[in-house]
Amino acid sequence: MNLNNAALTISAVTPKQYPKEKLMEIAFAGRSNVGKSSLINKLLNRKSLARVSSKPGKTATINFYNIDNTMYFVDLPGYGYAKVSKEEKKKWGTMIETYLSTRENLSQVILLVDSRHKPTENDIMMLGYIRACCERAVVIATKCDKLSKTELNKNLGEIIKTLKLSGDDIIIPFSTVKNIGIEEFYSYVEEVLGIEV
């Protein structure tokens, strides 16, 4: 798979707009500003393929990134941003729920949490959705370069406990600044999903 051949196919709002190809999809979920777009750019070694915003709550569509006609990365709207209207939140919630519950191509939803903070109620709820549609939970703990090794280990323990991760579940510490977690992510893609990177 050539990661250089990556492009945004569509920003979808309804299932009618989802790509028609039967390619495997890995979706990324997480609260606003947790670093989904930055992570996608880092994984694809691109600076601005996924639009990164300094303002939380800007991704209001489901963005499908085609990677070498082999698979899709899917960027879901961020949740939990206080300054978005209730109506808007409900719309995004329905959009995410519809995708998670109806999309046959979906192989894995990956939950992003901020390694510096305890997972929120919304994170716990999202993990419930992930367990309903995926065989295992895969969690990426972002921004881990901002913590010392001791702090990171303590916080990862807290994340595992709060989200009740165990057995086949996977947690990957990640830093876009220090390139931590990229190899681990692609090892997961190769070993578990069977796609050669």
mmCIF file of C-alpha atoms in Angstrom:
data_model
loop_
_atom_site.group_PDB
_atom_site.id
_atom_site.type_symbol
_atom_site.label_atom_id
_atom_site.label_comp_id
_atom_site.label_asym_id
_atom_site.label_seq_id
_atom_site.Cartn_x
_atom_site.Cartn_y
_atom_site.Cartn_z
ATOM 1 C CA MET A 1 0.000 0.000 0.000
ATOM 2 C CA ASN A 2 1.406 3.363 -1.040
ATOM 3 C CA LEU A 3 0.595 5.903 1.662
ATOM 4 C CA ASN A 4 1.522 8.728 -0.723
ATOM 5 C CA ASN A 5 -1.566 7.920 -2.763
ATOM 6 C CA ALA A 6 -3.999 9.323 -0.220
ATOM 7 C CA ALA A 7 -6.774 11.775 -1.020
ATOM 8 C CA LEU A 8 -9.979 13.112 0.492
ATOM 9 C CA THR A 9 -12.761 11.402 -1.479
ATOM 10 C CA ILE A 10 -15.800 13.034 0.089
ATOM 11 C CA SER A 11 -17.046 14.914 3.142
ATOM 12 C CA ALA A 12 -20.332 13.124 3.763
ATOM 13 C CA VAL A 13 -23.367 13.993 5.849
ATOM 14 C CA THR A 14 -25.772 11.196 4.814
ATOM 15 C CA PRO A 15 -25.241 7.500 3.909
ATOM 16 C CA LYS A 16 -26.136 8.282 0.263
ATOM 17 C CA GLN A 17 -22.866 10.237 0.069
ATOM 18 C CA TYR A 18 -20.616 7.473 1.468
ATOM 19 C CA PRO A 19 -18.098 6.059 -1.052
ATOM 20 C CA LYS A 20 -19.457 3.158 -3.113
ATOM 21 C CA GLU A 21 -16.242 1.077 -3.259
ATOM 22 C CA LYS A 22 -16.173 -1.946 -0.970
ATOM 23 C CA LEU A 23 -12.902 -1.033 0.743
ATOM 24 C CA MET A 24 -12.078 -1.664 4.391
ATOM 25 C CA GLU A 25 -12.609 1.410 6.594
ATOM 26 C CA ILE A 26 -10.870 2.468 9.805
ATOM 27 C CA ALA A 27 -12.761 5.280 11.540
ATOM 28 C CA PHE A 28 -11.308 7.692 14.099
ATOM 29 C CA ALA A 29 -13.562 8.996 16.876
ATOM 30 C CA GLY A 30 -12.849 11.336 19.763
ATOM 31 C CA ARG A 31 -13.831 14.544 21.429
ATOM 32 C CA SER A 32 -13.248 17.905 19.761
ATOM 33 C CA ASN A 33 -9.607 18.984 19.656
ATOM 34 C CA VAL A 34 -8.224 15.574 20.689
ATOM 35 C CA GLY A 35 -6.073 15.602 17.549
ATOM 36 C CA LYS A 36 -7.848 13.387 14.969
ATOM 37 C CA SER A 37 -6.907 15.466 11.920
ATOM 38 C CA SER A 38 -3.288 15.864 13.095
ATOM 39 C CA LEU A 39 -3.076 12.107 13.671
ATOM 40 C CA ILE A 40 -4.422 11.302 10.187
ATOM 41 C CA ASN A 41 -1.938 13.730 8.619
ATOM 42 C CA LYS A 42 0.922 12.157 10.614
ATOM 43 C CA LEU A 43 -0.072 8.578 9.749
ATOM 44 C CA LEU A 44 -0.176 9.507 6.057
ATOM 45 C CA ASN A 45 2.974 11.643 6.289
ATOM 46 C CA ARG A 46 1.115 14.675 4.943
ATOM 47 C CA LYS A 47 1.026 18.196 6.334
ATOM 48 C CA SER A 48 -2.512 19.247 5.563
ATOM 49 C CA LEU A 49 -4.540 16.481 3.943
ATOM 50 C CA ALA A 50 -6.918 16.499 6.930
ATOM 51 C CA ARG A 51 -7.831 20.053 7.849
ATOM 52 C CA VAL A 52 -6.534 20.929 11.304
ATOM 53 C CA SER A 53 -8.369 23.710 13.098
ATOM 54 C CA SER A 54 -7.385 25.633 16.210
ATOM 55 C CA LYS A 55 -11.114 25.944 16.930
ATOM 56 C CA PRO A 56 -12.728 22.793 18.344
ATOM 57 C CA GLY A 57 -15.914 21.500 16.744
ATOM 58 C CA LYS A 58 -15.014 22.438 13.163
ATOM 59 C CA THR A 59 -15.293 18.956 11.601
ATOM 60 C CA ALA A 60 -19.041 18.774 10.974
ATOM 61 C CA THR A 61 -18.927 16.066 8.299
ATOM 62 C CA ILE A 62 -17.668 12.497 7.986
ATOM 63 C CA ASN A 63 -14.479 12.745 5.929
ATOM 64 C CA PHE A 64 -13.386 9.722 3.868
ATOM 65 C CA TYR A 65 -9.693 9.499 2.893
ATOM 66 C CA ASN A 66 -8.917 6.929 0.192
ATOM 67 C CA ILE A 67 -5.488 5.349 0.659
ATOM 68 C CA ASP A 68 -4.117 3.835 -2.556
ATOM 69 C CA ASN A 69 -7.545 2.318 -3.356
ATOM 70 C CA THR A 70 -6.788 -0.214 -0.588
ATOM 71 C CA MET A 71 -8.628 1.199 2.393
ATOM 72 C CA TYR A 72 -10.260 4.330 3.832
ATOM 73 C CA PHE A 73 -9.424 6.360 6.909
ATOM 74 C CA VAL A 74 -12.662 7.944 8.142
ATOM 75 C CA ASP A 75 -12.562 11.088 10.287
ATOM 76 C CA LEU A 76 -15.744 11.354 12.379
ATOM 77 C CA PRO A 77 -16.962 14.690 13.805
ATOM 78 C CA GLY A 78 -15.565 15.483 17.256
ATOM 79 C CA TYR A 79 -17.971 15.366 20.168
ATOM 80 C CA GLY A 80 -18.296 17.122 23.524
ATOM 81 C CA TYR A 81 -17.608 20.713 22.451
ATOM 82 C CA ALA A 82 -19.622 23.017 24.706
ATOM 83 C CA LYS A 83 -20.039 25.973 22.337
ATOM 84 C CA VAL A 84 -21.965 24.026 19.697
ATOM 85 C CA SER A 85 -25.775 24.330 19.864
ATOM 86 C CA LYS A 86 -27.822 21.401 21.194
ATOM 87 C CA GLU A 87 -29.414 21.035 17.773
ATOM 88 C CA GLU A 88 -25.987 20.828 16.110
ATOM 89 C CA LYS A 89 -24.769 18.279 18.693
ATOM 90 C CA LYS A 90 -27.845 16.140 18.073
ATOM 91 C CA LYS A 91 -27.271 16.310 14.312
ATOM 92 C CA TRP A 92 -23.640 15.209 14.689
ATOM 93 C CA GLY A 93 -24.654 12.454 17.122
ATOM 94 C CA THR A 94 -27.172 11.079 14.632
ATOM 95 C CA MET A 95 -24.602 11.329 11.830
ATOM 96 C CA ILE A 96 -21.988 9.346 13.811
ATOM 97 C CA GLU A 97 -24.527 6.787 15.081
ATOM 98 C CA THR A 98 -25.887 6.187 11.578
ATOM 99 C CA TYR A 99 -22.409 5.584 10.210
ATOM 100 C CA LEU A 100 -21.391 3.234 13.060
ATOM 101 C CA SER A 101 -24.580 1.179 12.976
ATOM 102 C CA THR A 102 -25.077 0.851 9.203
ATOM 103 C CA ARG A 103 -21.664 0.882 7.519
ATOM 104 C CA GLU A 104 -20.788 -2.642 6.337
ATOM 105 C CA ASN A 105 -17.247 -1.680 5.231
ATOM 106 C CA LEU A 106 -16.316 -0.570 8.753
ATOM 107 C CA SER A 107 -13.513 -2.769 10.141
ATOM 108 C CA GLN A 108 -12.542 -0.794 13.240
ATOM 109 C CA VAL A 109 -13.400 2.395 15.071
ATOM 110 C CA ILE A 110 -10.405 3.803 16.927
ATOM 111 C CA LEU A 111 -11.083 5.976 19.953
ATOM 112 C CA LEU A 112 -8.709 8.903 20.495
ATOM 113 C CA VAL A 113 -8.320 10.206 24.034
ATOM 114 C CA ASP A 114 -5.992 12.901 25.372
ATOM 115 C CA SER A 115 -3.249 11.127 27.348
ATOM 116 C CA ARG A 116 -3.136 14.060 29.815
ATOM 117 C CA HIS A 117 -6.725 13.659 30.992
ATOM 118 C CA LYS A 118 -9.058 11.032 32.355
ATOM 119 C CA PRO A 119 -11.543 9.851 29.665
ATOM 120 C CA THR A 120 -14.868 11.723 29.759
ATOM 121 C CA GLU A 121 -18.410 10.341 29.979
ATOM 122 C CA ASN A 122 -18.646 10.926 26.216
ATOM 123 C CA ASP A 123 -15.494 8.831 25.684
ATOM 124 C CA ILE A 124 -16.985 5.992 27.749
ATOM 125 C CA MET A 125 -20.220 6.225 25.735
ATOM 126 C CA MET A 126 -18.299 6.180 22.444
ATOM 127 C CA LEU A 127 -16.397 3.096 23.577
ATOM 128 C CA GLY A 128 -19.791 1.434 24.159
ATOM 129 C CA TYR A 129 -20.676 2.106 20.495
ATOM 130 C CA ILE A 130 -17.277 0.730 19.439
ATOM 131 C CA ARG A 131 -17.798 -2.471 21.430
ATOM 132 C CA ALA A 132 -21.202 -2.901 19.755
ATOM 133 C CA CYS A 133 -19.759 -2.795 16.225
ATOM 134 C CA CYS A 134 -16.145 -4.025 16.586
ATOM 135 C CA GLU A 135 -14.493 -7.171 17.943
ATOM 136 C CA ARG A 136 -12.091 -5.212 20.150
ATOM 137 C CA ALA A 137 -11.477 -1.718 21.459
ATOM 138 C CA VAL A 138 -8.498 0.150 20.015
ATOM 139 C CA VAL A 139 -7.585 3.365 21.856
ATOM 140 C CA ILE A 140 -4.945 5.912 20.847
ATOM 141 C CA ALA A 141 -3.736 8.181 23.672
ATOM 142 C CA THR A 142 -2.684 11.411 21.929
ATOM 143 C CA LYS A 143 -0.289 14.205 22.933
ATOM 144 C CA CYS A 144 1.870 11.848 25.034
ATOM 145 C CA ASP A 145 4.979 13.989 24.372
ATOM 146 C CA LYS A 146 3.551 16.504 26.850
ATOM 147 C CA LEU A 147 3.990 14.046 29.748
ATOM 148 C CA SER A 148 7.021 12.557 31.487
ATOM 149 C CA LYS A 149 7.415 8.774 31.224
ATOM 150 C CA THR A 150 6.171 8.335 34.812
ATOM 151 C CA GLU A 151 3.139 10.588 34.229
ATOM 152 C CA LEU A 152 2.343 8.810 30.963
ATOM 153 C CA ASN A 153 2.435 5.333 32.550
ATOM 154 C CA LYS A 154 0.196 6.550 35.394
ATOM 155 C CA ASN A 155 -2.258 8.171 32.977
ATOM 156 C CA LEU A 156 -2.346 5.141 30.662
ATOM 157 C CA GLY A 157 -3.260 3.042 33.712
ATOM 158 C CA GLU A 158 -6.080 5.498 34.476
ATOM 159 C CA ILE A 159 -7.337 5.356 30.868
ATOM 160 C CA ILE A 160 -7.293 1.520 30.862
ATOM 161 C CA LYS A 161 -9.186 1.451 34.177
ATOM 162 C CA THR A 162 -11.770 4.114 33.220
ATOM 163 C CA LEU A 163 -12.519 2.549 29.826
ATOM 164 C CA LYS A 164 -12.335 -1.005 31.279
ATOM 165 C CA LEU A 165 -9.844 -2.158 28.623
ATOM 166 C CA SER A 166 -8.666 -5.753 28.811
ATOM 167 C CA GLY A 167 -7.732 -8.906 26.879
ATOM 168 C CA ASP A 168 -7.732 -8.256 23.135
ATOM 169 C CA ASP A 169 -8.090 -4.481 23.526
ATOM 170 C CA ILE A 170 -5.212 -2.313 22.312
ATOM 171 C CA ILE A 171 -3.936 1.033 23.628
ATOM 172 C CA ILE A 172 -1.318 2.991 21.683
ATOM 173 C CA PRO A 173 0.432 6.091 23.135
ATOM 174 C CA PHE A 174 0.813 8.593 20.272
ATOM 175 C CA SER A 175 2.648 11.836 19.590
ATOM 176 C CA THR A 176 2.576 13.714 16.296
ATOM 177 C CA VAL A 177 5.483 15.837 17.568
ATOM 178 C CA LYS A 178 7.855 12.976 18.463
ATOM 179 C CA ASN A 179 6.527 10.405 15.949
ATOM 180 C CA ILE A 180 5.531 8.018 18.741
ATOM 181 C CA GLY A 181 2.957 5.322 17.951
ATOM 182 C CA ILE A 182 3.091 5.327 14.137
ATOM 183 C CA GLU A 183 4.851 1.951 13.871
ATOM 184 C CA GLU A 184 2.560 0.433 16.510
ATOM 185 C CA PHE A 185 -0.497 1.632 14.598
ATOM 186 C CA TYR A 186 0.646 0.112 11.315
ATOM 187 C CA SER A 187 1.686 -3.126 13.073
ATOM 188 C CA TYR A 188 -1.923 -3.338 14.248
ATOM 189 C CA VAL A 189 -3.194 -2.665 10.696
ATOM 190 C CA GLU A 190 -0.942 -5.434 9.301
ATOM 191 C CA GLU A 191 -1.399 -8.051 12.031
ATOM 192 C CA VAL A 192 -5.045 -7.624 12.941
ATOM 193 C CA LEU A 193 -6.607 -6.239 9.755
ATOM 194 C CA GLY A 194 -4.304 -8.111 7.378
ATOM 195 C CA ILE A 195 -3.377 -5.129 5.182
ATOM 196 C CA GLU A 196 0.266 -4.849 4.206
ATOM 197 C CA VAL A 197 1.652 -1.350 4.674
#
